[in-house]
Amino acid sequence: MKRLIFVIQLMIVCNGLAMADPVISLKTLLHEMTDRSALARWPENTYTCKQFSSYDRSSHNMTDKRAWFGNFDQGQFIRQEENGGRTEYVMMDAEGPGAIVRFWMTFSGINRGQGTLRIYIDNEEKPVIEGNVRDILSGQVLCGEPLSTSVPDEAPMEERGHNLYLPIPYAKRCKVTIESPDLKITPEGKIESKTIVYYAINYRTYTSPVKVISFSAKELKKNARLIAAVNKKLSEGTPGIDTPLAGRESTLNLAASLAPGESRSFTIDGSRAIRRLSMRIDADDRRQALRSTVLSIAFDGELTVWAPVGEFFGVGYYPVATGTWYTRAVQDDVMSAWWVMPFERNCTITLTNYGEQPVEISKAAAVSGKWQWDERSMHFGTTWQQFTHIHARGDEFAQDLTFADLKGRGVYVGDAVTVYNPNLGWWGEGDEKVYVDGETFPSHFGTGTEDYYGYAWGRYEPWINHPFVAQPIGDGCYAHIGLAQNTRVRSLDAIPFTRSLRFDMELFDWSNIHLNYAPITFWYMLPGGEIQPKPFVSDVRERVANQPSDIFGSGMSLVVEGEAMQPCPGHTGSVELQTNFHPLWSEGMQLYWKEFKPGDKLSLVFDSEVEGTYYAKIQFTVAPDYGTFALRVNDKVITPEVSLTNGEVSLLLVNLGRVNLKKGKNELQMLCEKRGDVIRREAILDKFWNTEDDYFASRSLDVFVTRLRKFLSEDESVTIKTVKGVGLILIEN
């Protein structure tokens, strides 16, 4: 009887433990930071990731272009407070439970990097961290490198970006301030400082019930050995498989010799996860091969990875040594990636040579192990694109470039840019802007591209010794001509999204410059998500830029109006000239192709007086019922897929990259892949309601559609649009 009572009591205790909230602490966050597998599952303890920064506060209205691209990112604080006779400027004030997961700063003016940083936790009057700001961030006062470091190493200390990746958890609230005799802002907001502060603080806020053990001197001391071990692990990069495999390790040989236009595919079956990808690329022109050889991966039949191998492994198109926590390359030799990439049934890895030279792929392998697939498991993915000959000059040409536009549930884990800069001017003034789950104003708004990538002032010195940021080549930075490659990968500062995420990077420069600008992004999503932008094959076929003339070209120009193009005989559907169509079109006119179906082709002829290579762009109208098309110029595929379907009539500019034109007649060919189907009102009434389109039936249909829209209102993936005077269309957002 006593034994029975004991068992019952034990069960009650165990149940009580199971119901307790998960614990978040400095220890658990450090373990999470070095667990690559953790990113591949939707967070068990759900959180948001947001950012406080010194972005220009005039940038609050994107309809005001001059304000939206404002660049006065200095000395911008939340407020100032008087505390014990001192003035403290507040950089962050967040309600918990949460954690600071990345802290970046740089400085200008006199006494750079001086001043007192204070971090207050849980409404305590005494700060838990207090001291010289630079010492705390990058002077190893709290911890060693690389959790506390400044980059680039070879730049003067005053010109570096200062980075603290040591997590600082808090249970209730966190406030961060800075104080300096050289900091002064009048009550009216006028900056009279002799030193200027730039900052960005990334922080988590937990949305699921958790118990947070707040940061303290005691917690720091208790975890000193763990911090040292994490620093060692992050520094070494663990050049093997760091996470124990759930089953026997398997290595798939990916070696291949690829002729121009040739592909090789390799399949892995079962519920597994790729733990490491490695390969070496050889060709007569290795730089071109790094761009023109594409790695694509389909997980469970879903193609989510499509990227040039150089960008995927973090070198751009320059065979240089580099390394982060997820990627590593040996100069002129093997490139490796340690992204954990799970799948439920199978995955297919494809290597394609889109270039004009043979490519040899050696020392190539995909290492995988068993994976327990569950409802939290996510597929790994990338977006990649290239902006060729893009123009950046102040307010006139400033623009937000969309790196990724994702629909679904997932986690954003990093990105990189490869830039060829042919000018003695800085290309990276632009700020990152990240919109999560339909935000109308970004929850991440930065202070400059170089700040986002961890350094400062556009410095050209390379560095490859940090786990989460890298600049393996910086020749095109800081008033230098040449190539630059910047990488930022994420761990604790990964950004979860439940419905959508859009990552924009502002392109802004003070001078009149042209660039070749190619971004790649890395993320995880649950199966079934939507990915934009889609890659253009023409971009990887394009010759890489190695000198300024590759950007500027020959100076030839050609402008062709749509209404001046002549359709070739034999096209299907009808082609007509529309007038008074849209005020943004020249003379309000456009060439309109209609009454076509999938598989139909339209060829349009235009003249070029000079034979040569042109940087081509084409402007389309997009509308609900247009569809998806493949584009060719003179029978050469430029892009296999461009969508002209949109919920509302608007304009779309498509960058075609380099296009070879003949002297005389040339053809632009459009092949319809898929139509945007509009269902006519009378067809709905006839087929489903067996009635004619009279007043009463029409009103009943309107009521029904209104109710259906209300029913679908919580599903942001679809929208019912009305095409005035025609019917209805279901739009996949």
JSON list of C-alpha atoms in Angstrom, two decimals, residues 144-294:
[
{"chain": "A", "resi": 144, "resn": "GLY", "atom": "CA", "xyz": [36.83, 36.71, -25.41]},
{"chain": "A", "resi": 145, "resn": "GLU", "atom": "CA", "xyz": [36.87, 36.63, -29.19]},
{"chain": "A", "resi": 146, "resn": "PRO", "atom": "CA", "xyz": [34.96, 36.08, -31.43]},
{"chain": "A", "resi": 147, "resn": "LEU", "atom": "CA", "xyz": [31.89, 36.72, -29.23]},
{"chain": "A", "resi": 148, "resn": "SER", "atom": "CA", "xyz": [33.43, 40.13, -28.54]},
{"chain": "A", "resi": 149, "resn": "THR", "atom": "CA", "xyz": [35.44, 41.57, -31.41]},
{"chain": "A", "resi": 150, "resn": "SER", "atom": "CA", "xyz": [35.98, 44.42, -33.86]},
{"chain": "A", "resi": 151, "resn": "VAL", "atom": "CA", "xyz": [36.48, 44.22, -37.64]},
{"chain": "A", "resi": 152, "resn": "PRO", "atom": "CA", "xyz": [38.39, 44.61, -39.88]},
{"chain": "A", "resi": 153, "resn": "ASP", "atom": "CA", "xyz": [41.47, 43.63, -37.88]},
{"chain": "A", "resi": 154, "resn": "GLU", "atom": "CA", "xyz": [43.89, 45.60, -40.06]},
{"chain": "A", "resi": 155, "resn": "ALA", "atom": "CA", "xyz": [41.89, 48.83, -40.00]},
{"chain": "A", "resi": 156, "resn": "PRO", "atom": "CA", "xyz": [42.58, 51.52, -37.38]},
{"chain": "A", "resi": 157, "resn": "MET", "atom": "CA", "xyz": [40.56, 50.87, -34.24]},
{"chain": "A", "resi": 158, "resn": "GLU", "atom": "CA", "xyz": [38.64, 54.12, -34.80]},
{"chain": "A", "resi": 159, "resn": "GLU", "atom": "CA", "xyz": [37.46, 52.87, -38.20]},
{"chain": "A", "resi": 160, "resn": "ARG", "atom": "CA", "xyz": [36.17, 49.47, -37.11]},
{"chain": "A", "resi": 161, "resn": "GLY", "atom": "CA", "xyz": [32.77, 48.01, -36.40]},
{"chain": "A", "resi": 162, "resn": "HIS", "atom": "CA", "xyz": [32.45, 46.73, -32.83]},
{"chain": "A", "resi": 163, "resn": "ASN", "atom": "CA", "xyz": [30.44, 43.55, -32.36]},
{"chain": "A", "resi": 164, "resn": "LEU", "atom": "CA", "xyz": [29.16, 41.79, -29.26]},
{"chain": "A", "resi": 165, "resn": "TYR", "atom": "CA", "xyz": [27.45, 38.41, -29.82]},
{"chain": "A", "resi": 166, "resn": "LEU", "atom": "CA", "xyz": [27.36, 37.35, -26.16]},
{"chain": "A", "resi": 167, "resn": "PRO", "atom": "CA", "xyz": [23.63, 36.81, -25.41]},
{"chain": "A", "resi": 168, "resn": "ILE", "atom": "CA", "xyz": [22.16, 38.95, -22.64]},
{"chain": "A", "resi": 169, "resn": "PRO", "atom": "CA", "xyz": [18.84, 37.44, -21.49]},
{"chain": "A", "resi": 170, "resn": "TYR", "atom": "CA", "xyz": [16.31, 39.28, -19.32]},
{"chain": "A", "resi": 171, "resn": "ALA", "atom": "CA", "xyz": [13.09, 38.22, -17.64]},
{"chain": "A", "resi": 172, "resn": "LYS", "atom": "CA", "xyz": [11.07, 41.45, -17.65]},
{"chain": "A", "resi": 173, "resn": "ARG", "atom": "CA", "xyz": [12.76, 44.37, -19.36]},
{"chain": "A", "resi": 174, "resn": "CYS", "atom": "CA", "xyz": [16.02, 45.60, -20.84]},
{"chain": "A", "resi": 175, "resn": "LYS", "atom": "CA", "xyz": [17.19, 49.19, -21.23]},
{"chain": "A", "resi": 176, "resn": "VAL", "atom": "CA", "xyz": [20.50, 50.22, -22.82]},
{"chain": "A", "resi": 177, "resn": "THR", "atom": "CA", "xyz": [21.97, 53.72, -22.46]},
{"chain": "A", "resi": 178, "resn": "ILE", "atom": "CA", "xyz": [25.16, 55.59, -23.28]},
{"chain": "A", "resi": 179, "resn": "GLU", "atom": "CA", "xyz": [26.63, 58.58, -21.49]},
{"chain": "A", "resi": 180, "resn": "SER", "atom": "CA", "xyz": [29.53, 60.78, -22.59]},
{"chain": "A", "resi": 181, "resn": "PRO", "atom": "CA", "xyz": [30.62, 64.38, -21.98]},
{"chain": "A", "resi": 182, "resn": "ASP", "atom": "CA", "xyz": [31.03, 64.63, -25.75]},
{"chain": "A", "resi": 183, "resn": "LEU", "atom": "CA", "xyz": [27.42, 63.62, -26.40]},
{"chain": "A", "resi": 184, "resn": "LYS", "atom": "CA", "xyz": [24.94, 66.48, -26.38]},
{"chain": "A", "resi": 185, "resn": "ILE", "atom": "CA", "xyz": [21.49, 66.76, -27.88]},
{"chain": "A", "resi": 186, "resn": "THR", "atom": "CA", "xyz": [19.28, 69.75, -27.07]},
{"chain": "A", "resi": 187, "resn": "PRO", "atom": "CA", "xyz": [15.71, 69.23, -25.80]},
{"chain": "A", "resi": 188, "resn": "GLU", "atom": "CA", "xyz": [14.60, 70.29, -29.31]},
{"chain": "A", "resi": 189, "resn": "GLY", "atom": "CA", "xyz": [16.57, 67.40, -30.81]},
{"chain": "A", "resi": 190, "resn": "LYS", "atom": "CA", "xyz": [19.45, 69.41, -32.24]},
{"chain": "A", "resi": 191, "resn": "ILE", "atom": "CA", "xyz": [22.70, 67.43, -32.18]},
{"chain": "A", "resi": 192, "resn": "GLU", "atom": "CA", "xyz": [25.57, 69.42, -30.69]},
{"chain": "A", "resi": 193, "resn": "SER", "atom": "CA", "xyz": [27.77, 66.41, -29.97]},
{"chain": "A", "resi": 194, "resn": "LYS", "atom": "CA", "xyz": [31.50, 66.31, -30.59]},
{"chain": "A", "resi": 195, "resn": "THR", "atom": "CA", "xyz": [31.31, 62.54, -30.91]},
{"chain": "A", "resi": 196, "resn": "ILE", "atom": "CA", "xyz": [28.67, 60.69, -32.88]},
{"chain": "A", "resi": 197, "resn": "VAL", "atom": "CA", "xyz": [27.25, 57.26, -32.12]},
{"chain": "A", "resi": 198, "resn": "TYR", "atom": "CA", "xyz": [25.91, 54.71, -34.62]},
{"chain": "A", "resi": 199, "resn": "TYR", "atom": "CA", "xyz": [24.32, 51.54, -33.26]},
{"chain": "A", "resi": 200, "resn": "ALA", "atom": "CA", "xyz": [22.17, 48.50, -34.02]},
{"chain": "A", "resi": 201, "resn": "ILE", "atom": "CA", "xyz": [20.87, 46.13, -31.33]},
{"chain": "A", "resi": 202, "resn": "ASN", "atom": "CA", "xyz": [19.14, 42.89, -32.32]},
{"chain": "A", "resi": 203, "resn": "TYR", "atom": "CA", "xyz": [16.98, 41.34, -29.63]},
{"chain": "A", "resi": 204, "resn": "ARG", "atom": "CA", "xyz": [14.51, 38.53, -29.08]},
{"chain": "A", "resi": 205, "resn": "THR", "atom": "CA", "xyz": [11.14, 38.74, -27.42]},
{"chain": "A", "resi": 206, "resn": "TYR", "atom": "CA", "xyz": [9.72, 35.35, -26.45]},
{"chain": "A", "resi": 207, "resn": "THR", "atom": "CA", "xyz": [6.09, 34.84, -27.41]},
{"chain": "A", "resi": 208, "resn": "SER", "atom": "CA", "xyz": [5.65, 31.37, -25.89]},
{"chain": "A", "resi": 209, "resn": "PRO", "atom": "CA", "xyz": [5.66, 30.85, -22.10]},
{"chain": "A", "resi": 210, "resn": "VAL", "atom": "CA", "xyz": [9.25, 30.66, -20.87]},
{"chain": "A", "resi": 211, "resn": "LYS", "atom": "CA", "xyz": [11.18, 31.27, -17.70]},
{"chain": "A", "resi": 212, "resn": "VAL", "atom": "CA", "xyz": [14.17, 33.53, -18.33]},
{"chain": "A", "resi": 213, "resn": "ILE", "atom": "CA", "xyz": [17.15, 33.60, -15.98]},
{"chain": "A", "resi": 214, "resn": "SER", "atom": "CA", "xyz": [18.35, 37.18, -16.33]},
{"chain": "A", "resi": 215, "resn": "PHE", "atom": "CA", "xyz": [21.97, 38.04, -17.10]},
{"chain": "A", "resi": 216, "resn": "SER", "atom": "CA", "xyz": [24.11, 38.85, -14.07]},
{"chain": "A", "resi": 217, "resn": "ALA", "atom": "CA", "xyz": [27.73, 38.87, -12.93]},
{"chain": "A", "resi": 218, "resn": "LYS", "atom": "CA", "xyz": [27.02, 35.57, -11.17]},
{"chain": "A", "resi": 219, "resn": "GLU", "atom": "CA", "xyz": [25.64, 34.00, -14.38]},
{"chain": "A", "resi": 220, "resn": "LEU", "atom": "CA", "xyz": [28.65, 35.29, -16.34]},
{"chain": "A", "resi": 221, "resn": "LYS", "atom": "CA", "xyz": [31.10, 33.77, -13.87]},
{"chain": "A", "resi": 222, "resn": "LYS", "atom": "CA", "xyz": [29.18, 30.49, -13.61]},
{"chain": "A", "resi": 223, "resn": "ASN", "atom": "CA", "xyz": [29.33, 30.05, -17.41]},
{"chain": "A", "resi": 224, "resn": "ALA", "atom": "CA", "xyz": [32.92, 31.18, -17.92]},
{"chain": "A", "resi": 225, "resn": "ARG", "atom": "CA", "xyz": [34.11, 27.73, -19.07]},
{"chain": "A", "resi": 226, "resn": "LEU", "atom": "CA", "xyz": [31.18, 27.37, -21.44]},
{"chain": "A", "resi": 227, "resn": "ILE", "atom": "CA", "xyz": [31.86, 30.82, -22.92]},
{"chain": "A", "resi": 228, "resn": "ALA", "atom": "CA", "xyz": [35.51, 29.86, -23.50]},
{"chain": "A", "resi": 229, "resn": "ALA", "atom": "CA", "xyz": [34.44, 26.59, -25.12]},
{"chain": "A", "resi": 230, "resn": "VAL", "atom": "CA", "xyz": [31.95, 28.38, -27.39]},
{"chain": "A", "resi": 231, "resn": "ASN", "atom": "CA", "xyz": [34.60, 30.90, -28.43]},
{"chain": "A", "resi": 232, "resn": "LYS", "atom": "CA", "xyz": [36.96, 28.06, -29.25]},
{"chain": "A", "resi": 233, "resn": "LYS", "atom": "CA", "xyz": [34.32, 26.16, -31.20]},
{"chain": "A", "resi": 234, "resn": "LEU", "atom": "CA", "xyz": [33.23, 29.23, -33.16]},
{"chain": "A", "resi": 235, "resn": "SER", "atom": "CA", "xyz": [36.85, 30.17, -33.92]},
{"chain": "A", "resi": 236, "resn": "GLU", "atom": "CA", "xyz": [37.78, 26.71, -35.15]},
{"chain": "A", "resi": 237, "resn": "GLY", "atom": "CA", "xyz": [34.60, 26.41, -37.15]},
{"chain": "A", "resi": 238, "resn": "THR", "atom": "CA", "xyz": [34.48, 22.67, -36.49]},
{"chain": "A", "resi": 239, "resn": "PRO", "atom": "CA", "xyz": [35.72, 21.54, -39.93]},
{"chain": "A", "resi": 240, "resn": "GLY", "atom": "CA", "xyz": [33.75, 18.31, -39.73]},
{"chain": "A", "resi": 241, "resn": "ILE", "atom": "CA", "xyz": [30.32, 17.24, -38.71]},
{"chain": "A", "resi": 242, "resn": "ASP", "atom": "CA", "xyz": [29.83, 18.82, -35.33]},
{"chain": "A", "resi": 243, "resn": "THR", "atom": "CA", "xyz": [26.37, 17.44, -34.55]},
{"chain": "A", "resi": 244, "resn": "PRO", "atom": "CA", "xyz": [26.06, 13.72, -33.73]},
{"chain": "A", "resi": 245, "resn": "LEU", "atom": "CA", "xyz": [24.16, 11.93, -36.44]},
{"chain": "A", "resi": 246, "resn": "ALA", "atom": "CA", "xyz": [21.00, 10.07, -35.59]},
{"chain": "A", "resi": 247, "resn": "GLY", "atom": "CA", "xyz": [22.04, 7.14, -37.78]},
{"chain": "A", "resi": 248, "resn": "ARG", "atom": "CA", "xyz": [24.88, 5.93, -39.92]},
{"chain": "A", "resi": 249, "resn": "GLU", "atom": "CA", "xyz": [26.72, 8.65, -41.81]},
{"chain": "A", "resi": 250, "resn": "SER", "atom": "CA", "xyz": [26.47, 8.47, -45.61]},
{"chain": "A", "resi": 251, "resn": "THR", "atom": "CA", "xyz": [28.67, 10.19, -48.18]},
{"chain": "A", "resi": 252, "resn": "LEU", "atom": "CA", "xyz": [27.44, 10.78, -51.74]},
{"chain": "A", "resi": 253, "resn": "ASN", "atom": "CA", "xyz": [30.09, 11.49, -54.38]},
{"chain": "A", "resi": 254, "resn": "LEU", "atom": "CA", "xyz": [29.15, 14.59, -56.41]},
{"chain": "A", "resi": 255, "resn": "ALA", "atom": "CA", "xyz": [32.20, 14.69, -58.68]},
{"chain": "A", "resi": 256, "resn": "ALA", "atom": "CA", "xyz": [31.37, 15.48, -62.29]},
{"chain": "A", "resi": 257, "resn": "SER", "atom": "CA", "xyz": [32.77, 16.76, -65.56]},
{"chain": "A", "resi": 258, "resn": "LEU", "atom": "CA", "xyz": [30.27, 19.16, -67.10]},
{"chain": "A", "resi": 259, "resn": "ALA", "atom": "CA", "xyz": [30.33, 20.31, -70.69]},
{"chain": "A", "resi": 260, "resn": "PRO", "atom": "CA", "xyz": [28.65, 23.64, -71.50]},
{"chain": "A", "resi": 261, "resn": "GLY", "atom": "CA", "xyz": [24.92, 23.28, -70.92]},
{"chain": "A", "resi": 262, "resn": "GLU", "atom": "CA", "xyz": [25.28, 19.90, -69.17]},
{"chain": "A", "resi": 263, "resn": "SER", "atom": "CA", "xyz": [23.69, 18.90, -65.83]},
{"chain": "A", "resi": 264, "resn": "ARG", "atom": "CA", "xyz": [24.29, 16.05, -63.36]},
{"chain": "A", "resi": 265, "resn": "SER", "atom": "CA", "xyz": [21.78, 15.07, -60.70]},
{"chain": "A", "resi": 266, "resn": "PHE", "atom": "CA", "xyz": [22.26, 13.03, -57.54]},
{"chain": "A", "resi": 267, "resn": "THR", "atom": "CA", "xyz": [19.48, 11.67, -55.29]},
{"chain": "A", "resi": 268, "resn": "ILE", "atom": "CA", "xyz": [19.41, 10.78, -51.59]},
{"chain": "A", "resi": 269, "resn": "ASP", "atom": "CA", "xyz": [16.43, 8.73, -50.36]},
{"chain": "A", "resi": 270, "resn": "GLY", "atom": "CA", "xyz": [14.94, 8.45, -46.89]},
{"chain": "A", "resi": 271, "resn": "SER", "atom": "CA", "xyz": [14.29, 10.79, -44.00]},
{"chain": "A", "resi": 272, "resn": "ARG", "atom": "CA", "xyz": [17.72, 12.37, -43.69]},
{"chain": "A", "resi": 273, "resn": "ALA", "atom": "CA", "xyz": [19.57, 15.67, -43.43]},
{"chain": "A", "resi": 274, "resn": "ILE", "atom": "CA", "xyz": [22.55, 16.90, -45.41]},
{"chain": "A", "resi": 275, "resn": "ARG", "atom": "CA", "xyz": [25.16, 17.98, -42.87]},
{"chain": "A", "resi": 276, "resn": "ARG", "atom": "CA", "xyz": [27.95, 19.04, -45.18]},
{"chain": "A", "resi": 277, "resn": "LEU", "atom": "CA", "xyz": [28.38, 19.90, -48.87]},
{"chain": "A", "resi": 278, "resn": "SER", "atom": "CA", "xyz": [31.85, 20.20, -50.35]},
{"chain": "A", "resi": 279, "resn": "MET", "atom": "CA", "xyz": [33.34, 20.69, -53.81]},
{"chain": "A", "resi": 280, "resn": "ARG", "atom": "CA", "xyz": [36.19, 22.14, -55.82]},
{"chain": "A", "resi": 281, "resn": "ILE", "atom": "CA", "xyz": [35.59, 23.92, -59.13]},
{"chain": "A", "resi": 282, "resn": "ASP", "atom": "CA", "xyz": [38.18, 23.93, -61.92]},
{"chain": "A", "resi": 283, "resn": "ALA", "atom": "CA", "xyz": [38.00, 25.61, -65.31]},
{"chain": "A", "resi": 284, "resn": "ASP", "atom": "CA", "xyz": [40.16, 27.72, -67.59]},
{"chain": "A", "resi": 285, "resn": "ASP", "atom": "CA", "xyz": [38.31, 30.74, -66.24]},
{"chain": "A", "resi": 286, "resn": "ARG", "atom": "CA", "xyz": [37.63, 29.74, -62.63]},
{"chain": "A", "resi": 287, "resn": "ARG", "atom": "CA", "xyz": [35.97, 33.05, -61.76]},
{"chain": "A", "resi": 288, "resn": "GLN", "atom": "CA", "xyz": [33.40, 32.61, -64.49]},
{"chain": "A", "resi": 289, "resn": "ALA", "atom": "CA", "xyz": [32.86, 28.99, -63.49]},
{"chain": "A", "resi": 290, "resn": "LEU", "atom": "CA", "xyz": [32.05, 30.03, -59.90]},
{"chain": "A", "resi": 291, "resn": "ARG", "atom": "CA", "xyz": [29.21, 32.15, -61.25]},
{"chain": "A", "resi": 292, "resn": "SER", "atom": "CA", "xyz": [28.05, 30.05, -64.23]},
{"chain": "A", "resi": 293, "resn": "THR", "atom": "CA", "xyz": [27.97, 26.71, -62.39]},
{"chain": "A", "resi": 294, "resn": "VAL", "atom": "CA", "xyz": [24.70, 26.45, -60.48]}
]
